Amino acid sequence: MDRLDNTVRPYAWGSTTAIPHLLGVEPTGEPQAEMWMGAHPGAPSRTERGTLVGVIEAHPEQELGARAVARFGPRLPFLLKILAAGAPLSLQVHPNLEQAKEGYADEERRGVPVDAPHRNYKDANHKPELICALTEFDGLCGFRDPVEAADLLAGLGVDSLKPYVDLLHAHPEEAALREVLTAILGADPEDMARTVAETTAACSRLGGDYAPYAGIAHHFPGDPGVIAALLLNHVRLQPGEALFLGAGIPHAYISGLGVEIMANSDNVLRCGLTPKHVDVPELLRVVRFEAGDPGVLRPEASSDGEEVYETPIDEFRLSRYVLPEGGSAHDVTRDTPQILLCTAGSVLAGEYGLGPGESVFVPAGEKAEISGAGTVFRATVIV
């Protein structure tokens, strides 16, 4: 078992206080957006044996287990994060595995540099995600029913939104959502900036269901993503609740602190709320134009006290233990690799004492117990 020393990424949208508060340290005044735990080459966790990338590369079957290596190759297939959103993230979707492989191969054939700002596919993997709230957490997830979206837009009383309202009423669900998003992203920039300004003023004036979108618009004046965001479900998670974000589902995190786990990939297609590249044709190829409930997840408790967030993929499995004062130890030994993360209280993981924000890597098959009083998240894989 290895204690992890993890990197905090200072993305501009990060909260300046949430991660420092969790760790019990003084804020620096700079944004601290994500703390990464895992073996992503961009910011691998460090151990006394070297980086987690190096540790795994030296003995993949010993660290990951034979079944995980056979299933996913000689790499840790997930990345665990603490995410602290102080401002909205970009409106985005992720490709499925086939789309990622095709897109990556195409850009490699065309010689697009992997660090080029217009590159869509950094790797050949998909990027399903799960976000679990540690505080109240706001986000956008999936399309509203087109009629609901039309009513929301119409309620703003902005004349330039009427063509979108008419499109949402005039077609079957998939065609309506596709045509409206295409029209929004293809609009004349000057016309769209005026529409966004009028929409922002109306959202601010009306409040209520419009209040989250007024906040988004404050951060991204003139951005067509403000209008696109109104097509999506607004979700407010309470601590312990989670969202699973599969391929093709448009989403954005708005504010709050959470534990996020994802397949080990960097593939993101943006559709707004960003100064970065937006590839509209590729985006429209990947988006799933399906309306539906966001599907808030609550953990399912097992007899041994483990609470599991069930998802339909194998690259990661997230669960938690809420350990009461004076409770018995829990055996968490598995034949797959694990990261154990404390988010509250004081716990013992093997020989390591962990406070909030501290974590350990547990190689496959290594004996592991947790005890104490606090909350421990457990990340592993399904094989």
PDB file of N, CA and C in Angstrom, residues 163-211:
ATOM      1  N   PRO A 163     -37.492  31.670 -33.146  1.00  0.00           N
ATOM      2  CA  PRO A 163     -37.227  30.597 -34.121  1.00  0.00           C
ATOM      3  C   PRO A 163     -36.840  29.274 -33.452  1.00  0.00           C
ATOM      4  N   TYR A 164     -36.114  29.336 -32.340  1.00  0.00           N
ATOM      5  CA  TYR A 164     -35.747  28.109 -31.630  1.00  0.00           C
ATOM      6  C   TYR A 164     -36.973  27.480 -30.983  1.00  0.00           C
ATOM      7  N   VAL A 165     -37.850  28.318 -30.454  1.00  0.00           N
ATOM      8  CA  VAL A 165     -39.092  27.817 -29.859  1.00  0.00           C
ATOM      9  C   VAL A 165     -39.919  27.098 -30.920  1.00  0.00           C
ATOM     10  N   ASP A 166     -40.014  27.686 -32.102  1.00  0.00           N
ATOM     11  CA  ASP A 166     -40.802  27.084 -33.174  1.00  0.00           C
ATOM     12  C   ASP A 166     -40.196  25.746 -33.614  1.00  0.00           C
ATOM     13  N   LEU A 167     -38.874  25.679 -33.707  1.00  0.00           N
ATOM     14  CA  LEU A 167     -38.224  24.423 -34.089  1.00  0.00           C
ATOM     15  C   LEU A 167     -38.495  23.323 -33.058  1.00  0.00           C
ATOM     16  N   LEU A 168     -38.458  23.679 -31.802  1.00  0.00           N
ATOM     17  CA  LEU A 168     -38.670  22.687 -30.748  1.00  0.00           C
ATOM     18  C   LEU A 168     -40.088  22.127 -30.775  1.00  0.00           C
ATOM     19  N   HIS A 169     -41.027  22.907 -31.248  1.00  0.00           N
ATOM     20  CA  HIS A 169     -42.418  22.456 -31.332  1.00  0.00           C
ATOM     21  C   HIS A 169     -42.712  21.694 -32.626  1.00  0.00           C
ATOM     22  N   ALA A 170     -41.889  21.915 -33.662  1.00  0.00           N
ATOM     23  CA  ALA A 170     -42.285  21.492 -35.009  1.00  0.00           C
ATOM     24  C   ALA A 170     -41.816  20.102 -35.408  1.00  0.00           C
ATOM     25  N   HIS A 171     -40.919  19.482 -34.690  1.00  0.00           N
ATOM     26  CA  HIS A 171     -40.307  18.243 -35.159  1.00  0.00           C
ATOM     27  C   HIS A 171     -40.365  17.161 -34.082  1.00  0.00           C
ATOM     28  N   PRO A 172     -40.150  15.897 -34.483  1.00  0.00           N
ATOM     29  CA  PRO A 172     -39.949  14.854 -33.476  1.00  0.00           C
ATOM     30  C   PRO A 172     -38.746  15.184 -32.605  1.00  0.00           C
ATOM     31  N   GLU A 173     -38.694  14.557 -31.454  1.00  0.00           N
ATOM     32  CA  GLU A 173     -37.712  14.917 -30.419  1.00  0.00           C
ATOM     33  C   GLU A 173     -36.281  15.020 -30.934  1.00  0.00           C
ATOM     34  N   GLU A 174     -35.756  13.956 -31.543  1.00  0.00           N
ATOM     35  CA  GLU A 174     -34.354  13.962 -31.955  1.00  0.00           C
ATOM     36  C   GLU A 174     -34.076  15.052 -32.974  1.00  0.00           C
ATOM     37  N   ALA A 175     -34.959  15.167 -33.975  1.00  0.00           N
ATOM     38  CA  ALA A 175     -34.762  16.194 -35.012  1.00  0.00           C
ATOM     39  C   ALA A 175     -34.863  17.591 -34.425  1.00  0.00           C
ATOM     40  N   ALA A 176     -35.790  17.813 -33.505  1.00  0.00           N
ATOM     41  CA  ALA A 176     -35.955  19.133 -32.905  1.00  0.00           C
ATOM     42  C   ALA A 176     -34.706  19.557 -32.154  1.00  0.00           C
ATOM     43  N   LEU A 177     -34.194  18.667 -31.316  1.00  0.00           N
ATOM     44  CA  LEU A 177     -33.010  19.009 -30.526  1.00  0.00           C
ATOM     45  C   LEU A 177     -31.793  19.205 -31.415  1.00  0.00           C
ATOM     46  N   ARG A 178     -31.650  18.354 -32.426  1.00  0.00           N
ATOM     47  CA  ARG A 178     -30.506  18.482 -33.338  1.00  0.00           C
ATOM     48  C   ARG A 178     -30.568  19.809 -34.100  1.00  0.00           C
ATOM     49  N   GLU A 179     -31.734  20.146 -34.630  1.00  0.00           N
ATOM     50  CA  GLU A 179     -31.845  21.363 -35.434  1.00  0.00           C
ATOM     51  C   GLU A 179     -31.640  22.621 -34.593  1.00  0.00           C
ATOM     52  N   VAL A 180     -32.159  22.601 -33.374  1.00  0.00           N
ATOM     53  CA  VAL A 180     -31.993  23.788 -32.525  1.00  0.00           C
ATOM     54  C   VAL A 180     -30.537  23.968 -32.119  1.00  0.00           C
ATOM     55  N   LEU A 181     -29.866  22.898 -31.687  1.00  0.00           N
ATOM     56  CA  LEU A 181     -28.461  23.041 -31.299  1.00  0.00           C
ATOM     57  C   LEU A 181     -27.620  23.461 -32.497  1.00  0.00           C
ATOM     58  N   THR A 182     -27.912  22.897 -33.673  1.00  0.00           N
ATOM     59  CA  THR A 182     -27.186  23.286 -34.888  1.00  0.00           C
ATOM     60  C   THR A 182     -27.392  24.768 -35.198  1.00  0.00           C
ATOM     61  N   ALA A 183     -28.632  25.234 -35.055  1.00  0.00           N
ATOM     62  CA  ALA A 183     -28.928  26.642 -35.329  1.00  0.00           C
ATOM     63  C   ALA A 183     -28.236  27.564 -34.333  1.00  0.00           C
ATOM     64  N   ILE A 184     -28.214  27.180 -33.067  1.00  0.00           N
ATOM     65  CA  ILE A 184     -27.572  28.005 -32.041  1.00  0.00           C
ATOM     66  C   ILE A 184     -26.078  28.141 -32.316  1.00  0.00           C
ATOM     67  N   LEU A 185     -25.431  27.011 -32.602  1.00  0.00           N
ATOM     68  CA  LEU A 185     -23.974  27.028 -32.785  1.00  0.00           C
ATOM     69  C   LEU A 185     -23.568  27.619 -34.131  1.00  0.00           C
ATOM     70  N   GLY A 186     -24.528  27.674 -35.089  1.00  0.00           N
ATOM     71  CA  GLY A 186     -24.212  28.238 -36.398  1.00  0.00           C
ATOM     72  C   GLY A 186     -24.681  29.663 -36.592  1.00  0.00           C
ATOM     73  N   ALA A 187     -25.214  30.277 -35.547  1.00  0.00           N
ATOM     74  CA  ALA A 187     -25.758  31.632 -35.675  1.00  0.00           C
ATOM     75  C   ALA A 187     -24.643  32.662 -35.888  1.00  0.00           C
ATOM     76  N   ASP A 188     -25.002  33.778 -36.503  1.00  0.00           N
ATOM     77  CA  ASP A 188     -24.061  34.889 -36.668  1.00  0.00           C
ATOM     78  C   ASP A 188     -23.584  35.355 -35.288  1.00  0.00           C
ATOM     79  N   PRO A 189     -22.289  35.477 -35.070  1.00  0.00           N
ATOM     80  CA  PRO A 189     -21.775  35.811 -33.734  1.00  0.00           C
ATOM     81  C   PRO A 189     -22.321  37.116 -33.164  1.00  0.00           C
ATOM     82  N   GLU A 190     -22.464  38.147 -33.994  1.00  0.00           N
ATOM     83  CA  GLU A 190     -22.974  39.423 -33.489  1.00  0.00           C
ATOM     84  C   GLU A 190     -24.442  39.305 -33.102  1.00  0.00           C
ATOM     85  N   ASP A 191     -25.227  38.615 -33.946  1.00  0.00           N
ATOM     86  CA  ASP A 191     -26.637  38.408 -33.616  1.00  0.00           C
ATOM     87  C   ASP A 191     -26.760  37.584 -32.329  1.00  0.00           C
ATOM     88  N   MET A 192     -25.935  36.537 -32.205  1.00  0.00           N
ATOM     89  CA  MET A 192     -26.000  35.689 -31.018  1.00  0.00           C
ATOM     90  C   MET A 192     -25.600  36.461 -29.771  1.00  0.00           C
ATOM     91  N   ALA A 193     -24.607  37.326 -29.879  1.00  0.00           N
ATOM     92  CA  ALA A 193     -24.193  38.107 -28.708  1.00  0.00           C
ATOM     93  C   ALA A 193     -25.347  38.979 -28.208  1.00  0.00           C
ATOM     94  N   ARG A 194     -26.120  39.557 -29.150  1.00  0.00           N
ATOM     95  CA  ARG A 194     -27.276  40.359 -28.729  1.00  0.00           C
ATOM     96  C   ARG A 194     -28.357  39.486 -28.090  1.00  0.00           C
ATOM     97  N   THR A 195     -28.573  38.314 -28.670  1.00  0.00           N
ATOM     98  CA  THR A 195     -29.560  37.389 -28.098  1.00  0.00           C
ATOM     99  C   THR A 195     -29.160  36.958 -26.700  1.00  0.00           C
ATOM    100  N   VAL A 196     -27.887  36.654 -26.515  1.00  0.00           N
ATOM    101  CA  VAL A 196     -27.409  36.236 -25.186  1.00  0.00           C
ATOM    102  C   VAL A 196     -27.552  37.372 -24.186  1.00  0.00           C
ATOM    103  N   ALA A 197     -27.259  38.595 -24.603  1.00  0.00           N
ATOM    104  CA  ALA A 197     -27.394  39.741 -23.695  1.00  0.00           C
ATOM    105  C   ALA A 197     -28.845  39.919 -23.258  1.00  0.00           C
ATOM    106  N   GLU A 198     -29.776  39.827 -24.200  1.00  0.00           N
ATOM    107  CA  GLU A 198     -31.197  39.958 -23.855  1.00  0.00           C
ATOM    108  C   GLU A 198     -31.650  38.783 -22.976  1.00  0.00           C
ATOM    109  N   THR A 199     -31.162  37.592 -23.293  1.00  0.00           N
ATOM    110  CA  THR A 199     -31.514  36.408 -22.505  1.00  0.00           C
ATOM    111  C   THR A 199     -30.981  36.525 -21.087  1.00  0.00           C
ATOM    112  N   THR A 200     -29.765  37.013 -20.957  1.00  0.00           N
ATOM    113  CA  THR A 200     -29.154  37.184 -19.641  1.00  0.00           C
ATOM    114  C   THR A 200     -29.962  38.156 -18.787  1.00  0.00           C
ATOM    115  N   ALA A 201     -30.348  39.259 -19.383  1.00  0.00           N
ATOM    116  CA  ALA A 201     -31.138  40.259 -18.653  1.00  0.00           C
ATOM    117  C   ALA A 201     -32.471  39.663 -18.209  1.00  0.00           C
ATOM    118  N   ALA A 202     -33.105  38.887 -19.096  1.00  0.00           N
ATOM    119  CA  ALA A 202     -34.391  38.281 -18.754  1.00  0.00           C
ATOM    120  C   ALA A 202     -34.241  37.232 -17.653  1.00  0.00           C
ATOM    121  N   CYS A 203     -33.206  36.419 -17.736  1.00  0.00           N
ATOM    122  CA  CYS A 203     -32.968  35.399 -16.701  1.00  0.00           C
ATOM    123  C   CYS A 203     -32.736  36.055 -15.344  1.00  0.00           C
ATOM    124  N   SER A 204     -31.955  37.126 -15.332  1.00  0.00           N
ATOM    125  CA  SER A 204     -31.672  37.837 -14.082  1.00  0.00           C
ATOM    126  C   SER A 204     -32.946  38.454 -13.503  1.00  0.00           C
ATOM    127  N   ARG A 205     -33.782  38.990 -14.368  1.00  0.00           N
ATOM    128  CA  ARG A 205     -35.012  39.633 -13.913  1.00  0.00           C
ATOM    129  C   ARG A 205     -36.020  38.618 -13.375  1.00  0.00           C
ATOM    130  N   LEU A 206     -36.142  37.474 -14.042  1.00  0.00           N
ATOM    131  CA  LEU A 206     -37.178  36.501 -13.694  1.00  0.00           C
ATOM    132  C   LEU A 206     -36.779  35.613 -12.520  1.00  0.00           C
ATOM    133  N   GLY A 207     -35.478  35.287 -12.403  1.00  0.00           N
ATOM    134  CA  GLY A 207     -35.026  34.431 -11.303  1.00  0.00           C
ATOM    135  C   GLY A 207     -35.681  33.067 -11.356  1.00  0.00           C
ATOM    136  N   GLY A 208     -35.873  32.435 -10.198  1.00  0.00           N
ATOM    137  CA  GLY A 208     -36.503  31.122 -10.137  1.00  0.00           C
ATOM    138  C   GLY A 208     -35.750  30.092 -10.959  1.00  0.00           C
ATOM    139  N   ASP A 209     -36.464  29.385 -11.851  1.00  0.00           N
ATOM    140  CA  ASP A 209     -35.837  28.368 -12.695  1.00  0.00           C
ATOM    141  C   ASP A 209     -34.779  28.950 -13.626  1.00  0.00           C
ATOM    142  N   TYR A 210     -34.823  30.265 -13.834  1.00  0.00           N
ATOM    143  CA  TYR A 210     -33.861  30.904 -14.740  1.00  0.00           C
ATOM    144  C   TYR A 210     -32.570  31.334 -14.024  1.00  0.00           C
ATOM    145  N   ALA A 211     -32.588  31.332 -12.693  1.00  0.00           N
ATOM    146  CA  ALA A 211     -31.449  31.867 -11.942  1.00  0.00           C
ATOM    147  C   ALA A 211     -30.128  31.166 -12.270  1.00  0.00           C
TER     148      ALA A 211
END
